[in-house]
Amino acid sequence: MKKISVVFIFLFASLWGLWHMSKSRNFQISGQLISHVENADSLIALTFDDGPTPQYTDAVLAILEKYDVPATFFVTGKETENNIQEAQKIVRAGHQLGNHSYSHQQMVLKSYHFHENEIERTDQSIRNAGYQGEIYFRPPYCKKLFLLPWILSQKNKVSVTWNIEPESFADVRDNAQKIATHVEQKVKPGSIILLHVMYESREESRKSLPIIIENLKQKGYKFVTINELIRDGSDGSV
Ligand SMILES: [Zn+2]
């Protein structure tokens, strides 16, 4: 009986550890993962997940243009295929596109073929939108365990997560001012900020954008794409 309890506790602890590892923002078992990029020049990056959508791409691009700020859009392959004109607009405006999977399913415990299809089809749609730079990968729900990191490392593809995520806090996410204040309190040179701005439900995130940009510019921060952040900073990967 005692033996069984020990085995059970061990199994439970292992599963608990794996579960935590699978959603870590700054650790994966193989390949390179970047959650921030330390630098001496106060460079930071704005990143937007999901989309592009016909409803909100123009509005987001207009804000970025007004403040002359570049950003990195982690798009899904499916939405990029369906809204290719929006993706093209993002590229033409000088922003960066990243791969956020094709169908936005969590990728743990899926087949090799599933991973291959999700990654390659999305890269293709990003190329079809006219983007020519390096394509980084951001896993849906930040979920990864063994196979995804291994496949990405085989492809020499870097995973890019984030280290500021105001929408993950229930007391912050539904108020633009609180979102902006959260970002202002957490930001450091090299920070990668995650926001969702492509769906109707994230009106407050869209509203927070001008406030975040104005506040951080005033503090001397300079917004760059993930490409520029990685090129100009020292690597914040683990
Ligand atoms: Zn997502």
XYZ file of C-alpha atoms and ligand atoms in Angstrom:
239
model
C 0.000 0.000 0.000
C 2.808 2.349 0.977
C 4.602 1.609 -2.293
C 1.505 2.444 -4.294
C 1.157 5.807 -2.527
C 4.789 6.658 -3.244
C 4.358 5.777 -6.916
C 1.155 7.792 -7.067
C 2.775 10.837 -5.464
C 5.754 10.556 -7.808
C 3.480 10.324 -10.853
C 1.371 13.229 -9.705
C 4.457 15.383 -9.059
C 5.873 14.491 -12.482
C 2.653 15.355 -14.270
C 2.352 18.584 -12.311
C 5.933 19.480 -13.288
C 5.320 18.655 -16.945
C 2.120 20.676 -16.984
C 3.953 23.711 -15.634
C 6.818 23.248 -18.040
C 4.398 22.953 -20.968
C 3.118 26.484 -20.421
C 6.340 28.173 -19.320
C 7.036 31.551 -20.919
C 10.798 31.225 -20.574
C 11.721 27.551 -20.754
C 11.429 24.781 -23.284
C 13.236 21.475 -23.453
C 15.125 22.047 -26.720
C 15.735 24.746 -29.313
C 15.912 28.478 -28.641
C 13.191 30.366 -26.786
C 13.219 34.114 -26.282
C 10.955 35.896 -23.793
C 12.885 39.182 -23.669
C 16.134 40.574 -25.043
C 18.230 42.611 -22.632
C 19.759 45.738 -24.131
C 21.257 49.052 -23.099
C 19.178 51.141 -25.505
C 15.718 50.877 -23.913
C 14.426 48.872 -26.871
C 11.115 47.066 -26.349
C 8.719 45.180 -28.620
C 4.962 45.241 -28.972
C 3.522 41.916 -30.127
C -0.053 41.102 -31.138
C -1.408 37.556 -31.264
C -4.076 36.070 -33.563
C -5.730 37.451 -36.675
C -5.396 39.283 -38.916
C -9.071 40.193 -39.018
C -10.861 42.496 -41.471
C -12.635 44.207 -38.569
C -9.651 45.537 -36.640
C -6.465 45.442 -38.711
C -6.958 48.963 -40.111
C -7.655 50.454 -36.691
C -4.536 48.906 -35.158
C -2.366 49.930 -38.111
C -3.694 53.498 -37.869
C -2.604 53.768 -34.231
C 0.861 52.394 -35.007
C 1.206 54.773 -37.951
C 0.110 57.766 -35.896
C 2.886 57.125 -33.378
C 5.374 55.795 -35.939
C 5.782 52.556 -33.996
C 6.609 49.162 -35.525
C 5.123 45.969 -34.089
C 5.210 42.220 -34.576
C 1.997 40.382 -35.441
C 1.894 36.666 -34.610
C -0.794 35.603 -37.057
C -2.500 32.271 -37.645
C -2.172 30.661 -41.043
C -5.895 30.198 -41.401
C -6.762 33.844 -40.711
C -3.891 34.991 -42.919
C -5.185 32.879 -45.810
C -8.734 34.118 -45.264
C -7.703 37.754 -44.834
C -4.670 37.992 -47.060
C -5.282 41.668 -47.867
C -5.087 42.542 -44.170
C -1.855 40.580 -43.833
C -0.460 42.411 -46.870
C -1.362 45.763 -45.326
C 0.570 44.827 -42.171
C 3.625 43.896 -44.245
C 3.406 46.995 -46.447
C 3.302 49.188 -43.329
C 6.694 47.762 -42.366
C 5.656 45.531 -39.489
C 6.851 42.012 -38.809
C 4.794 38.823 -39.161
C 5.327 35.762 -36.977
C 3.904 32.224 -37.081
C 1.223 31.498 -34.458
C 0.243 28.079 -35.941
C -2.343 27.427 -38.618
C -5.467 26.539 -36.644
C -4.599 27.809 -33.149
C -5.016 24.488 -31.372
C -2.787 23.722 -28.420
C 0.032 21.586 -29.822
C 0.862 19.202 -26.976
C 0.223 15.484 -27.668
C -0.360 16.040 -31.384
C 1.258 14.055 -34.213
C 4.410 14.913 -36.135
C 2.303 15.453 -39.241
C 0.016 17.860 -37.366
C 2.986 19.979 -36.249
C 4.566 19.968 -39.690
C 1.322 21.079 -41.319
C 0.612 23.814 -38.745
C 4.093 25.305 -39.068
C 4.688 25.000 -42.809
C 1.241 26.058 -43.994
C 1.416 29.174 -41.852
C 4.920 30.076 -43.045
C 3.618 29.744 -46.592
C 0.666 32.056 -45.937
C 3.035 34.605 -44.368
C 5.248 34.466 -47.468
C 2.137 34.818 -49.644
C 1.385 38.042 -47.777
C 4.737 39.353 -48.983
C 6.731 39.118 -45.772
C 10.363 38.295 -46.475
C 12.101 38.444 -43.082
C 12.838 35.785 -40.501
C 9.683 33.992 -39.281
C 9.639 33.239 -35.561
C 7.166 30.883 -33.913
C 4.826 31.524 -31.003
C 2.873 28.469 -29.762
C -0.889 28.869 -29.244
C -1.615 29.239 -25.510
C 2.185 29.090 -25.080
C 1.774 25.286 -24.882
C 4.727 23.115 -25.850
C 6.342 20.039 -24.389
C 8.762 17.776 -26.293
C 7.776 17.400 -29.939
C 7.094 21.040 -30.846
C 10.427 22.383 -29.492
C 12.281 19.511 -31.175
C 10.632 20.075 -34.570
C 11.242 23.836 -34.326
C 14.897 23.244 -33.455
C 15.234 20.929 -36.488
C 13.968 23.797 -38.611
C 16.264 26.308 -36.849
C 13.155 28.204 -35.884
C 13.287 30.350 -32.756
C 10.320 30.448 -30.360
C 9.361 33.908 -29.169
C 7.137 34.320 -26.123
C 6.803 37.438 -23.952
C 7.428 38.707 -20.440
C 4.564 41.213 -20.055
C 0.963 39.986 -20.410
C -1.542 42.421 -18.842
C -4.569 40.542 -20.212
C -3.755 37.534 -18.027
C -4.808 39.454 -14.926
C -8.561 39.490 -14.283
C -8.411 42.788 -12.395
C -6.467 44.453 -15.231
C -7.708 43.058 -18.535
C -11.041 44.874 -18.828
C -9.777 48.401 -18.415
C -7.520 50.201 -20.898
C -5.962 52.467 -18.276
C -5.192 49.513 -15.987
C -3.652 47.600 -18.888
C -1.408 50.565 -19.668
C -0.463 51.031 -16.003
C 0.370 47.315 -15.660
C 2.690 47.528 -18.681
C 4.294 50.735 -17.388
C 5.010 49.124 -14.010
C 6.535 45.948 -15.474
C 8.456 47.289 -18.460
C 12.245 47.070 -18.644
C 14.664 47.468 -21.549
C 14.170 44.368 -23.696
C 10.597 43.638 -22.673
C 8.292 41.818 -25.075
C 4.689 42.900 -24.512
C 1.776 40.655 -25.509
C -1.648 42.059 -26.420
C -4.638 40.683 -28.312
C -6.161 43.372 -30.507
C -7.814 41.497 -33.361
C -11.178 40.507 -31.897
C -14.236 42.426 -30.780
C -13.786 41.253 -27.178
C -10.471 43.127 -26.846
C -11.685 46.699 -27.246
C -9.912 47.662 -24.006
C -6.605 46.343 -25.340
C -7.008 48.427 -28.495
C -7.851 51.464 -26.370
C -4.791 50.848 -24.193
C -2.422 50.970 -27.156
C -2.111 54.777 -27.529
C -1.763 55.141 -23.758
C 0.971 52.479 -23.578
C 2.850 53.989 -26.506
C 2.647 57.568 -25.211
C 3.646 56.585 -21.650
C 6.587 54.455 -22.666
C 7.860 56.852 -25.296
C 7.804 59.558 -22.660
C 9.939 57.324 -20.425
C 12.520 57.011 -23.192
C 11.627 53.569 -24.513
C 11.949 52.850 -28.225
C 9.608 50.397 -29.919
C 11.154 47.951 -32.388
C 10.169 44.711 -34.117
C 11.265 41.360 -32.680
C 13.842 41.138 -35.485
C 15.387 44.447 -34.463
C 15.209 43.569 -30.777
C 17.101 40.331 -31.363
C 19.615 41.993 -33.689
C 20.356 44.948 -31.435
C 20.106 43.398 -28.002
C 21.825 40.572 -26.205
C 19.821 37.376 -26.296
C 17.431 36.921 -23.379
C 16.884 33.236 -24.022
C 17.557 30.491 -21.519
Zn -3.244 33.061 -29.748
